[in-house]
Tab-separated table of C-alpha atoms in Angstrom:
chain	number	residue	atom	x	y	z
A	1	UNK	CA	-77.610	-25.302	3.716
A	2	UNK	CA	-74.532	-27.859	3.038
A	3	UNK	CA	-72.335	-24.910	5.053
A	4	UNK	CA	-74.747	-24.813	7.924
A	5	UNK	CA	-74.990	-28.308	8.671
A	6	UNK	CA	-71.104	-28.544	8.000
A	7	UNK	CA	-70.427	-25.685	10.749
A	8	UNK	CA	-72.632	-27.191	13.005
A	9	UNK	CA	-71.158	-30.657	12.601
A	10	UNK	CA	-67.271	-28.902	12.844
A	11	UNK	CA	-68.317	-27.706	16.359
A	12	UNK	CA	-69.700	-30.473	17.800
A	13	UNK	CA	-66.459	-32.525	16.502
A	14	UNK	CA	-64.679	-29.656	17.955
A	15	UNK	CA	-66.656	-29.232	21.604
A	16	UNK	CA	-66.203	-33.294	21.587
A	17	UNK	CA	-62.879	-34.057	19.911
A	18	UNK	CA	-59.504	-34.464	20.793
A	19	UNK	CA	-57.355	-31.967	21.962
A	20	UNK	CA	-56.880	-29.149	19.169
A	21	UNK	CA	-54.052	-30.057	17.158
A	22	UNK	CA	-52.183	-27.761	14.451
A	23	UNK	CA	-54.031	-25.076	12.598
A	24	UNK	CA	-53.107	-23.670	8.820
A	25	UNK	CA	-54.293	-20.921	7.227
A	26	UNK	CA	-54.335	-19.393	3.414
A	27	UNK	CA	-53.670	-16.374	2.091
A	28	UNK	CA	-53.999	-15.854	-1.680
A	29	UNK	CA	-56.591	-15.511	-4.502
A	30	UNK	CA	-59.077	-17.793	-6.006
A	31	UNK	CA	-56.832	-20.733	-6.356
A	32	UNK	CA	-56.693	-21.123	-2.772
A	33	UNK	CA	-60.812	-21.147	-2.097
A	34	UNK	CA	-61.711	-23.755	-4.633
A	35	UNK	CA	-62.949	-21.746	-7.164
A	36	UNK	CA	-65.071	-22.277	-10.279
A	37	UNK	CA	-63.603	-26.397	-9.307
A	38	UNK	CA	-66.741	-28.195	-9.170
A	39	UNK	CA	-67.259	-30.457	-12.054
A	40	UNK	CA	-71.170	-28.857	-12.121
A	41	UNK	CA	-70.603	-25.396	-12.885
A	42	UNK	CA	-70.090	-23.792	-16.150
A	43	UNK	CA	-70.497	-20.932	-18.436
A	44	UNK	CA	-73.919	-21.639	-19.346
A	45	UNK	CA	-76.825	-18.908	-18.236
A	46	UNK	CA	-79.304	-22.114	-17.067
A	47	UNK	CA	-76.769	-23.653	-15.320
A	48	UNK	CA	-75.881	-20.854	-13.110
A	49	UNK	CA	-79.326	-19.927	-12.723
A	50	UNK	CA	-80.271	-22.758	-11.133
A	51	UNK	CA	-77.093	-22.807	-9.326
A	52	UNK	CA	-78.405	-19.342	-7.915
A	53	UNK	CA	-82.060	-20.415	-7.315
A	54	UNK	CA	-80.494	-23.684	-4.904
A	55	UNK	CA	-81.849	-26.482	-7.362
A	56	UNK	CA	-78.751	-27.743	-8.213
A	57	UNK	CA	-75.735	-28.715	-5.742
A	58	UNK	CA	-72.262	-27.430	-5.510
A	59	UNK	CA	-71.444	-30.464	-2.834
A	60	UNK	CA	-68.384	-32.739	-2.999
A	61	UNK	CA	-70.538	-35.490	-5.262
A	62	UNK	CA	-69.761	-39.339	-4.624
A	63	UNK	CA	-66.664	-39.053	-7.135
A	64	UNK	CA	-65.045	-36.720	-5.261
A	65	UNK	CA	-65.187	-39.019	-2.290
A	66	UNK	CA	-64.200	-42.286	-4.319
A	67	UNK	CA	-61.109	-40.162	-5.882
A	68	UNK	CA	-59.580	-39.074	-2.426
A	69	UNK	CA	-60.031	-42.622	-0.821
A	70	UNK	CA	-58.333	-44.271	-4.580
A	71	UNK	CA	-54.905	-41.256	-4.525
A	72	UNK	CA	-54.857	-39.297	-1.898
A	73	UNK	CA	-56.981	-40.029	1.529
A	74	UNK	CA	-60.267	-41.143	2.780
A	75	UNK	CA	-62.422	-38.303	4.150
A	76	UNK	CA	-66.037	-38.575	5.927
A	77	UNK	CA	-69.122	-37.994	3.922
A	78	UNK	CA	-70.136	-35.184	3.829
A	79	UNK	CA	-66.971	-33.762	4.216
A	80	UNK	CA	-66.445	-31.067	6.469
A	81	UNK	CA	-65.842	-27.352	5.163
A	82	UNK	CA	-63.053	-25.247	6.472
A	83	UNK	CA	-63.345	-21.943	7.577
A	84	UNK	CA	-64.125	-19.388	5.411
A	85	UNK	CA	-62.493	-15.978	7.248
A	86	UNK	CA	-65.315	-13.090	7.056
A	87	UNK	CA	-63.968	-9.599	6.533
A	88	UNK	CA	-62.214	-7.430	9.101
A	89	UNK	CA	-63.193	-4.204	10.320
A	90	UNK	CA	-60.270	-2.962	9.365
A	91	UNK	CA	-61.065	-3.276	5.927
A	92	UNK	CA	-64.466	-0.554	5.932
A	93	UNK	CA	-63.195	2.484	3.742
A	94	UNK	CA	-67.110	3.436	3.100
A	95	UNK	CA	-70.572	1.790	3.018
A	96	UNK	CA	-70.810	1.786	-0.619
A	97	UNK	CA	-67.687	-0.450	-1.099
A	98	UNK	CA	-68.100	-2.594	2.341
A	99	UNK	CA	-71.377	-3.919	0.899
A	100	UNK	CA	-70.302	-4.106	-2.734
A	101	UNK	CA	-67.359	-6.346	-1.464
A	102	UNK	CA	-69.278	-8.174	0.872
A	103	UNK	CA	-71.859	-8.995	-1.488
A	104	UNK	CA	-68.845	-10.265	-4.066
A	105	UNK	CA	-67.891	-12.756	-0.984
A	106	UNK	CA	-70.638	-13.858	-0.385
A	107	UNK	CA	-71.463	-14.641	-3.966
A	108	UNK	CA	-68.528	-15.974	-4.459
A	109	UNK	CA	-68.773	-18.348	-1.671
A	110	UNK	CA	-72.203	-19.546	-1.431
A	111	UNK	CA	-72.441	-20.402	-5.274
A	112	UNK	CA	-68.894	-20.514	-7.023
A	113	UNK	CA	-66.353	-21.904	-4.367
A	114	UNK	CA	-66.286	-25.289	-3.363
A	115	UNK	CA	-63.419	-25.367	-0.629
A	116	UNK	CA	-63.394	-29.047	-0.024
A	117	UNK	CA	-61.832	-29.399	-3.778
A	118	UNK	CA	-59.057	-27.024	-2.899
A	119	UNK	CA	-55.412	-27.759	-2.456
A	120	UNK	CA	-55.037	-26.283	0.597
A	121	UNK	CA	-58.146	-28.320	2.314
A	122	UNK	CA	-56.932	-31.391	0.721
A	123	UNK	CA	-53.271	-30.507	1.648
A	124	UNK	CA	-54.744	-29.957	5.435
A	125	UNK	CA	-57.025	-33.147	5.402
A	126	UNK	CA	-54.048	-35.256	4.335
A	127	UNK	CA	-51.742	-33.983	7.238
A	128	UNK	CA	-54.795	-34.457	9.969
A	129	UNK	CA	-55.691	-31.158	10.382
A	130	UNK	CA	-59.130	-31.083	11.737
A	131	UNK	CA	-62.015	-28.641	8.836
A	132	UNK	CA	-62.565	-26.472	12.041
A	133	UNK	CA	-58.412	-25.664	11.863
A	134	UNK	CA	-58.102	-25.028	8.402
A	135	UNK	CA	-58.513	-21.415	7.983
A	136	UNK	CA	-59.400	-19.681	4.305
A	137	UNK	CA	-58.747	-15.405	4.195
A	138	UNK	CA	-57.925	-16.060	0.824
A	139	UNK	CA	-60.760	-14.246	-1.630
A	140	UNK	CA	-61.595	-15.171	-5.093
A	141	UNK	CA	-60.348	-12.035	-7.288
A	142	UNK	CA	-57.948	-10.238	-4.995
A	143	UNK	CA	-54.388	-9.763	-5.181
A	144	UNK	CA	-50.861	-9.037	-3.332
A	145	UNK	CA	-51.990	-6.004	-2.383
A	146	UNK	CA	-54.769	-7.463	-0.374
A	147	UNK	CA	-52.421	-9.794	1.701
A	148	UNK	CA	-52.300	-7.329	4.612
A	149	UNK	CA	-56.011	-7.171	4.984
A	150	UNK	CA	-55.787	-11.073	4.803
A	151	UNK	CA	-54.034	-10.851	7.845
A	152	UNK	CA	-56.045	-8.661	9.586
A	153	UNK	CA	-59.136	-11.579	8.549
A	154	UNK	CA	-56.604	-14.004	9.938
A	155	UNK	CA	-55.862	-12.642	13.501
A	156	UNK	CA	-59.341	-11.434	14.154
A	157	UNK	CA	-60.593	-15.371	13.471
A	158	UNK	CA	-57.701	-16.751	15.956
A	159	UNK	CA	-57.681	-14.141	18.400
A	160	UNK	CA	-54.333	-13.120	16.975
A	161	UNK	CA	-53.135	-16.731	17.765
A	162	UNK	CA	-50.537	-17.875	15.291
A	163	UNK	CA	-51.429	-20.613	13.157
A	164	UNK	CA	-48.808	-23.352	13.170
A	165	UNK	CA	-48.564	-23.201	9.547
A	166	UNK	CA	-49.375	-20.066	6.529
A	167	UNK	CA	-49.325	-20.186	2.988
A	168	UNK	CA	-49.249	-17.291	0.865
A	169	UNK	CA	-49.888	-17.923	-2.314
A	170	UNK	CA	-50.585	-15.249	-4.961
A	171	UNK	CA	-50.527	-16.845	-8.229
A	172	UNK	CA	-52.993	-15.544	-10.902
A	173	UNK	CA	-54.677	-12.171	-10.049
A	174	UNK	CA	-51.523	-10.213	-10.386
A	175	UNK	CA	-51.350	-10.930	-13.753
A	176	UNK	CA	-54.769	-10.432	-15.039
A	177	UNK	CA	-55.515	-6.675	-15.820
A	178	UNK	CA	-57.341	-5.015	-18.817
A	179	UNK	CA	-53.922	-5.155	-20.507
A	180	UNK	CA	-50.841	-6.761	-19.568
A	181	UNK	CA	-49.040	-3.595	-18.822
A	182	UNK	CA	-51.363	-3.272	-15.894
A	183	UNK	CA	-50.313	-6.519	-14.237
A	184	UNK	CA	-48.764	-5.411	-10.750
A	185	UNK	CA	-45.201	-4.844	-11.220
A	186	UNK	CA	-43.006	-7.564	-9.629
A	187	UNK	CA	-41.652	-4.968	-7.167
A	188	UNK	CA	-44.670	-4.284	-5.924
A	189	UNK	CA	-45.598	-7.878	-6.094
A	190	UNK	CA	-43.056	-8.585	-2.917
A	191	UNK	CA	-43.454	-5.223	-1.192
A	192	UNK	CA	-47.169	-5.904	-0.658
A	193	UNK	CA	-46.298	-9.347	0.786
A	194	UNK	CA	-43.379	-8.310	3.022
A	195	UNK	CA	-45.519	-5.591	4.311
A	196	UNK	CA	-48.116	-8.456	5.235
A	197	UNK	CA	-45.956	-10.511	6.477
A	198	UNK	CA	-43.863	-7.791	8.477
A	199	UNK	CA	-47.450	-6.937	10.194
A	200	UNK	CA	-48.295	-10.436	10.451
A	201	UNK	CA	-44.789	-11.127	12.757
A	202	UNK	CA	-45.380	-8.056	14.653
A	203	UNK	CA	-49.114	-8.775	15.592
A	204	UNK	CA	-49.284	-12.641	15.435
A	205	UNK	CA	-48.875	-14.665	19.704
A	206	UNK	CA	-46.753	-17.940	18.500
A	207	UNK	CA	-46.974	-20.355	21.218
A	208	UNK	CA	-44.236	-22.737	22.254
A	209	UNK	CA	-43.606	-24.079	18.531
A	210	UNK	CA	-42.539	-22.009	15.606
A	211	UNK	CA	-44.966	-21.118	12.747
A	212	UNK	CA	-43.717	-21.633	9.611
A	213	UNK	CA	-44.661	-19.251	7.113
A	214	UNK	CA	-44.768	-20.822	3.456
A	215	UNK	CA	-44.045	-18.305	0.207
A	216	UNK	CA	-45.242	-20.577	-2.966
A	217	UNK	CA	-43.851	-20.053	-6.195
A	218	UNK	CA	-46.975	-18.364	-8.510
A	219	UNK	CA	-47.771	-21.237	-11.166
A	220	UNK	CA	-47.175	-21.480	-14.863
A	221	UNK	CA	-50.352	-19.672	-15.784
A	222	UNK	CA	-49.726	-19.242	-19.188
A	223	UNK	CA	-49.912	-22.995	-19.396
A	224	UNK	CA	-53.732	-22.835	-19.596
A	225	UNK	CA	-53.510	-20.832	-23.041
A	226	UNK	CA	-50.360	-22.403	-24.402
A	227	UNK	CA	-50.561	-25.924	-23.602
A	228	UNK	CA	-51.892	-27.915	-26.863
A	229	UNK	CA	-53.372	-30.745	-23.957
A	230	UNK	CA	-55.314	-27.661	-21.910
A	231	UNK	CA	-56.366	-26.014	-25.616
A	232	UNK	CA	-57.657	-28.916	-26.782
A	233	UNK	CA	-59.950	-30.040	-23.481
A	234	UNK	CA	-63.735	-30.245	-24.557
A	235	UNK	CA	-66.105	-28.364	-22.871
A	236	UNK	CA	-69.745	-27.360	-22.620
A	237	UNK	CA	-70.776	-23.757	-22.728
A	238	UNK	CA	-73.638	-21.597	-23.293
A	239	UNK	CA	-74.929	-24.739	-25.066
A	240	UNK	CA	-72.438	-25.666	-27.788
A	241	UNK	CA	-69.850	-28.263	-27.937
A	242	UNK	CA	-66.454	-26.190	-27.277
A	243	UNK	CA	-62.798	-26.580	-26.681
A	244	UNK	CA	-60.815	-24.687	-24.126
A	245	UNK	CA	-59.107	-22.562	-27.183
A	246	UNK	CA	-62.422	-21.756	-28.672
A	247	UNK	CA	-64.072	-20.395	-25.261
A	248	UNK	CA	-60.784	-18.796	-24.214
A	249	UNK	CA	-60.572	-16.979	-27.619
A	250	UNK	CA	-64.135	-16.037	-27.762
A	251	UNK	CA	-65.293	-18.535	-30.550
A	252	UNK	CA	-68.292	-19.467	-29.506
A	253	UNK	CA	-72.060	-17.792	-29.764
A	254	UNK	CA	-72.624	-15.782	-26.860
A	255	UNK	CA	-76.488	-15.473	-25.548
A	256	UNK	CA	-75.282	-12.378	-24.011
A	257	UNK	CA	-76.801	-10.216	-26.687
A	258	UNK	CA	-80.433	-12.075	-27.018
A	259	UNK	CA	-81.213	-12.056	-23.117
A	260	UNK	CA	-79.912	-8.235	-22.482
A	261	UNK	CA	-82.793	-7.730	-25.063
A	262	UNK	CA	-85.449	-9.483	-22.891
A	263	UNK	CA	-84.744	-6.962	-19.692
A	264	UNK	CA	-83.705	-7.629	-16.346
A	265	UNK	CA	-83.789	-10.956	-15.105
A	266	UNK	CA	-81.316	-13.255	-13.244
A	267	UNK	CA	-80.033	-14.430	-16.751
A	268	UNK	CA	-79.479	-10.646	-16.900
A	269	UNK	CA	-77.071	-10.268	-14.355
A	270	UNK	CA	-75.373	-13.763	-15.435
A	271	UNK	CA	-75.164	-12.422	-19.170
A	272	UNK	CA	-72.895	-9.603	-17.797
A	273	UNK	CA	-70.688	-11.062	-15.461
A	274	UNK	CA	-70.675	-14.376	-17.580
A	275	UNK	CA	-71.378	-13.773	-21.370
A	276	UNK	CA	-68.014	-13.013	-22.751
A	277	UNK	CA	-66.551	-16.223	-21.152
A	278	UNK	CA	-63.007	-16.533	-19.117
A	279	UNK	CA	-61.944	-13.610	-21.064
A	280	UNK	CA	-63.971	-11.360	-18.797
A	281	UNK	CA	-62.181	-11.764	-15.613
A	282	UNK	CA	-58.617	-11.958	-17.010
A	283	UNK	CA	-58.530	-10.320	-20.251
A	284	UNK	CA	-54.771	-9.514	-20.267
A	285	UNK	CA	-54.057	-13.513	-20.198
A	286	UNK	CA	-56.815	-14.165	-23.134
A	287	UNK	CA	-55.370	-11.689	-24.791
A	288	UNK	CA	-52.828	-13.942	-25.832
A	289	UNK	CA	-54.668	-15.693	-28.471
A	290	UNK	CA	-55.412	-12.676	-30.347
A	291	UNK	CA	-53.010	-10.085	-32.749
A	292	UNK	CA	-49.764	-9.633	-30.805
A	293	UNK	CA	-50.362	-12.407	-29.127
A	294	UNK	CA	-46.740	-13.763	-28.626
A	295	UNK	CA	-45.494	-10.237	-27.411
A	296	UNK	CA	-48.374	-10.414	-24.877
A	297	UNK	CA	-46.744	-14.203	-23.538
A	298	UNK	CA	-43.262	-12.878	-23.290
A	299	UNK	CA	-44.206	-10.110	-21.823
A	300	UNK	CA	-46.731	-12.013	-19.293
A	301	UNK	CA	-43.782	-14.935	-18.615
A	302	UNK	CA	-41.051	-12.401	-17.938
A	303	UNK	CA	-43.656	-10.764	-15.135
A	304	UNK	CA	-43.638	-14.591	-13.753
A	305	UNK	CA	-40.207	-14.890	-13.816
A	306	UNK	CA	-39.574	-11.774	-11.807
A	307	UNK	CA	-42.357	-13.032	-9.054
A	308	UNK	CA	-40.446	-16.006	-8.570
A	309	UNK	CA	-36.791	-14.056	-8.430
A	310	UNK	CA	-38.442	-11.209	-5.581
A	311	UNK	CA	-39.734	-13.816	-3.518
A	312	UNK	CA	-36.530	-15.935	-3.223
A	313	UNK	CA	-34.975	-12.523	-2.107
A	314	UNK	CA	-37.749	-11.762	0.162
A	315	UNK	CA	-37.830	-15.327	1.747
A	316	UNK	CA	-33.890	-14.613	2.358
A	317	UNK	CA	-34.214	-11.370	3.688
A	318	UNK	CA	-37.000	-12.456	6.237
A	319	UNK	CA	-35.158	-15.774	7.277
A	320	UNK	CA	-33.964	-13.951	10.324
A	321	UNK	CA	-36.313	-11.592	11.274
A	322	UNK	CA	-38.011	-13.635	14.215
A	323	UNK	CA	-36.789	-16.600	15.998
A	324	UNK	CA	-40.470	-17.907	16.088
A	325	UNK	CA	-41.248	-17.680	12.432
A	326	UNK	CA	-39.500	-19.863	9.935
A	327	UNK	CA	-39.784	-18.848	6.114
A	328	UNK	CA	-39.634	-21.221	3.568
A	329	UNK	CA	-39.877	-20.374	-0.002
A	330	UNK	CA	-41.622	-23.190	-2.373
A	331	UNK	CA	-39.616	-22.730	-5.665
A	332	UNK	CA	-42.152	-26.505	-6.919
A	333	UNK	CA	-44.633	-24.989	-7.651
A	334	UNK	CA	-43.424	-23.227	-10.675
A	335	UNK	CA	-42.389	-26.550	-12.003
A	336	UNK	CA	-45.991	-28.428	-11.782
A	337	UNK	CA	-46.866	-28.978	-15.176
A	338	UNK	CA	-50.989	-29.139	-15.775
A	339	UNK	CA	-52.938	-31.178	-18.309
A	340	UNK	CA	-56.538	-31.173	-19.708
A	341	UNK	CA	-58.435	-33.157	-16.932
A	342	UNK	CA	-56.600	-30.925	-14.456
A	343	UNK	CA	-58.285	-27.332	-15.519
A	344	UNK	CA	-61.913	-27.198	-14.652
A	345	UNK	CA	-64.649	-26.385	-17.292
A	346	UNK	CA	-63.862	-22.482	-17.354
A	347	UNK	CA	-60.489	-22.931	-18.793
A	348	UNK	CA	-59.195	-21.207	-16.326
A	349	UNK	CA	-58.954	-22.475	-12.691
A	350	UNK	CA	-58.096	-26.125	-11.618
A	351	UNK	CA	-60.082	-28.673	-11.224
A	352	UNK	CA	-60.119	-31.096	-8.071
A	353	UNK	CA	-57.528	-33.159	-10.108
A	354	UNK	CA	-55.584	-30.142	-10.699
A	355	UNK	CA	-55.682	-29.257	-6.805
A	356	UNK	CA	-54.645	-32.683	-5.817
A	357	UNK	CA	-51.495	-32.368	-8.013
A	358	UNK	CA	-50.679	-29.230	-6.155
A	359	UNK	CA	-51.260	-30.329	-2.769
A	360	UNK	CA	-49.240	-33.293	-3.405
A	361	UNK	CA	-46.341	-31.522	-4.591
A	362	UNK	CA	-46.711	-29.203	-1.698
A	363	UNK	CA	-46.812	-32.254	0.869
A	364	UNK	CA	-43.910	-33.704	-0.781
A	365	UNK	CA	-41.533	-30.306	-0.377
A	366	UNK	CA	-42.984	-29.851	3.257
A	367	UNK	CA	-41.843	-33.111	4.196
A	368	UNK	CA	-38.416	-32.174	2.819
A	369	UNK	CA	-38.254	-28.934	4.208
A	370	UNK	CA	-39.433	-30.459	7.570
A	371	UNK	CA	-37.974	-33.869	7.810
């Protein structure tokens, strides 16, 4: 419901506003739609079932609000969403996986995202950018090799109209696998984003002003299972008194077991997707904390390294490719370092203070790139 009254509220501003001002749009993974951020949701079976039945709220709440007005900027209540970028047609293979994937969007959207808390909202709010111009084809589990299809959600949601600024920002998804030797090679890594970019340039219509295309840095993942701050963050799941070590590691009880046995139900379905904790979407990260465990990091930071060294090549080799589109490569972001507060209460993604500290550091290297 909050998304229908915020769309309707977005066009009105829009059909009354001023004239429309400078548009940005994201390309990326999970990072980049607000994922798993809201303070409310956790890996507990009753929680998301009532998340899932609409009883309980995945709003900005009256903190969020009273944070952005104390650091970063004041923002009408309820705050606006963005625009979430549905997928393009050119993205059907078969019926099978079109409504597999559409249903994963959708879930993904309605009950685990909360865009207002991500960095690139918050990034577009601070710079005036009205919700209605803030464009989202970034999708909660996908990875570099998806970027082209982002485009293709892009163009078909401007008209092929190019934004005046896009981020592409791929910075955890790559890396999680079943094992770490499944982690998309760092060649491949900048192929799949030159080839989106390349068709992006060729199909975008840039208007008088450039567009300036923005390559960040991935992050310092491997913070969230190194860091003794992040390990040490208490948390509440599946009912017990945790810290982020204990549910990354799996030691904790899972329910998992006890509720298969009672049949299919909605804490069914939550017991498999949910049950084995963070470990379950990103096992080759977890992985770390068990035997081998140090091979696994060096391994896993060598990967990162190479990310960051192919896309200061590609941003070089693209620099000239189009008088209209100016690359800049955001090496920052590979320097923000990430405490307890800042990861949300999966041990895994950020929370709204974790976004804030990216957009900020973002802001601040715009500004310098763009003075």
């Amino acid at each position: 419901m909050r998304k229908y009254w915020g769309w309707l509220l977005a066009g009105l501003m829009t059909w009354a506003g001023p004239v429309r001002g400078d548009t940005v749009a994201f390309l990326g993974d999970s990072i980049s739609t607000g994922g798993a951020a809201h303070e409310t949701l956790r890996f507990d079976l009753d929680v998301l079932s009532e998340i899932f039945a609409g009883k309980v709220d995945l709003s900005p709440g009256p903190e969020y609000y009273q944070i952005l007005k104390e650091t970063w900027e004041p923002i009408e209540k309820p705050a606006l969403p963005p625009r979430r970028l549905e997928f393009s047609p050119r993205e059907f293979s078969n019926p099978f996986s079109w409504v597999t994937d559409s249903a994963m969007f959708t879930l993904g959207r309605r009950y685990l995202d909360t865009e207002e808390y991500s960095w690139g909202y918050l990034l577009g709010r601070k710079r005036k950018v009205s919700p209605h111009e803030i464009f989202i084809a970034a999708r909660d589990g996908e990875r570099s090799e998806h970027a082209t299809r982002q485009v293709d959600r892009l163009l078909d949601a401007t008209d092929s109209k190019a934004p005046r600024h896009v981020f592409m920002f791929f910075t955890g998804n790559d890396l999680c696998a079943p094992q770490a030797e499944f982690a998309t090679e760092a060649a491949d890594y900048a192929k799949h984003q030159e080839a989106a970019l390349r068709y992006f340039i060729r199909n975008a219509q840039p208007d008088h002003s450039a567009t300036h295309i923005w390559l960040l840095d991935p992050l310092g993942i491997l913070q969230t299972v190194s860091s003794p701050d992040i390990l040490a963050r208490p948390v509440k799941a599946y009912g017990q008194d945790l810290t982020c070590r204990d549910l990354q590691s799996g030691r904790f009880q899972s329910p998992t077991g006890e509720i298969l046995k009672e049949g299919m139900s909605d804490k069914f379905i939550f017991g498999l997707m949910f049950g084995q904790g963070p470990r379950g979407y990103c096992p080759s990260l977890f992985s770390v904390h068990e035997e081998g465990g140090t091979e696994v990091q060096l391994r896993l930071s060598g990967m990162l390294a190479a990310y960051r060294q192919e896309l200061e090549k590609l941003a070089k080799k693209l620099a000239d490719v189009h008088p209209s589109f100016k690359i800049h490569h955001l090496r920052e972001t590979s320097d923000l370092i990430f405490i307890g507060e800042d990861i949300s209460n999966d041990c895994f993604h950020l929370s709204l203070k974790g976004h804030l500290k990216l957009a900020k550091m973002v802001d601040e290297a715009m500004r310098k790139a763009m003075p």
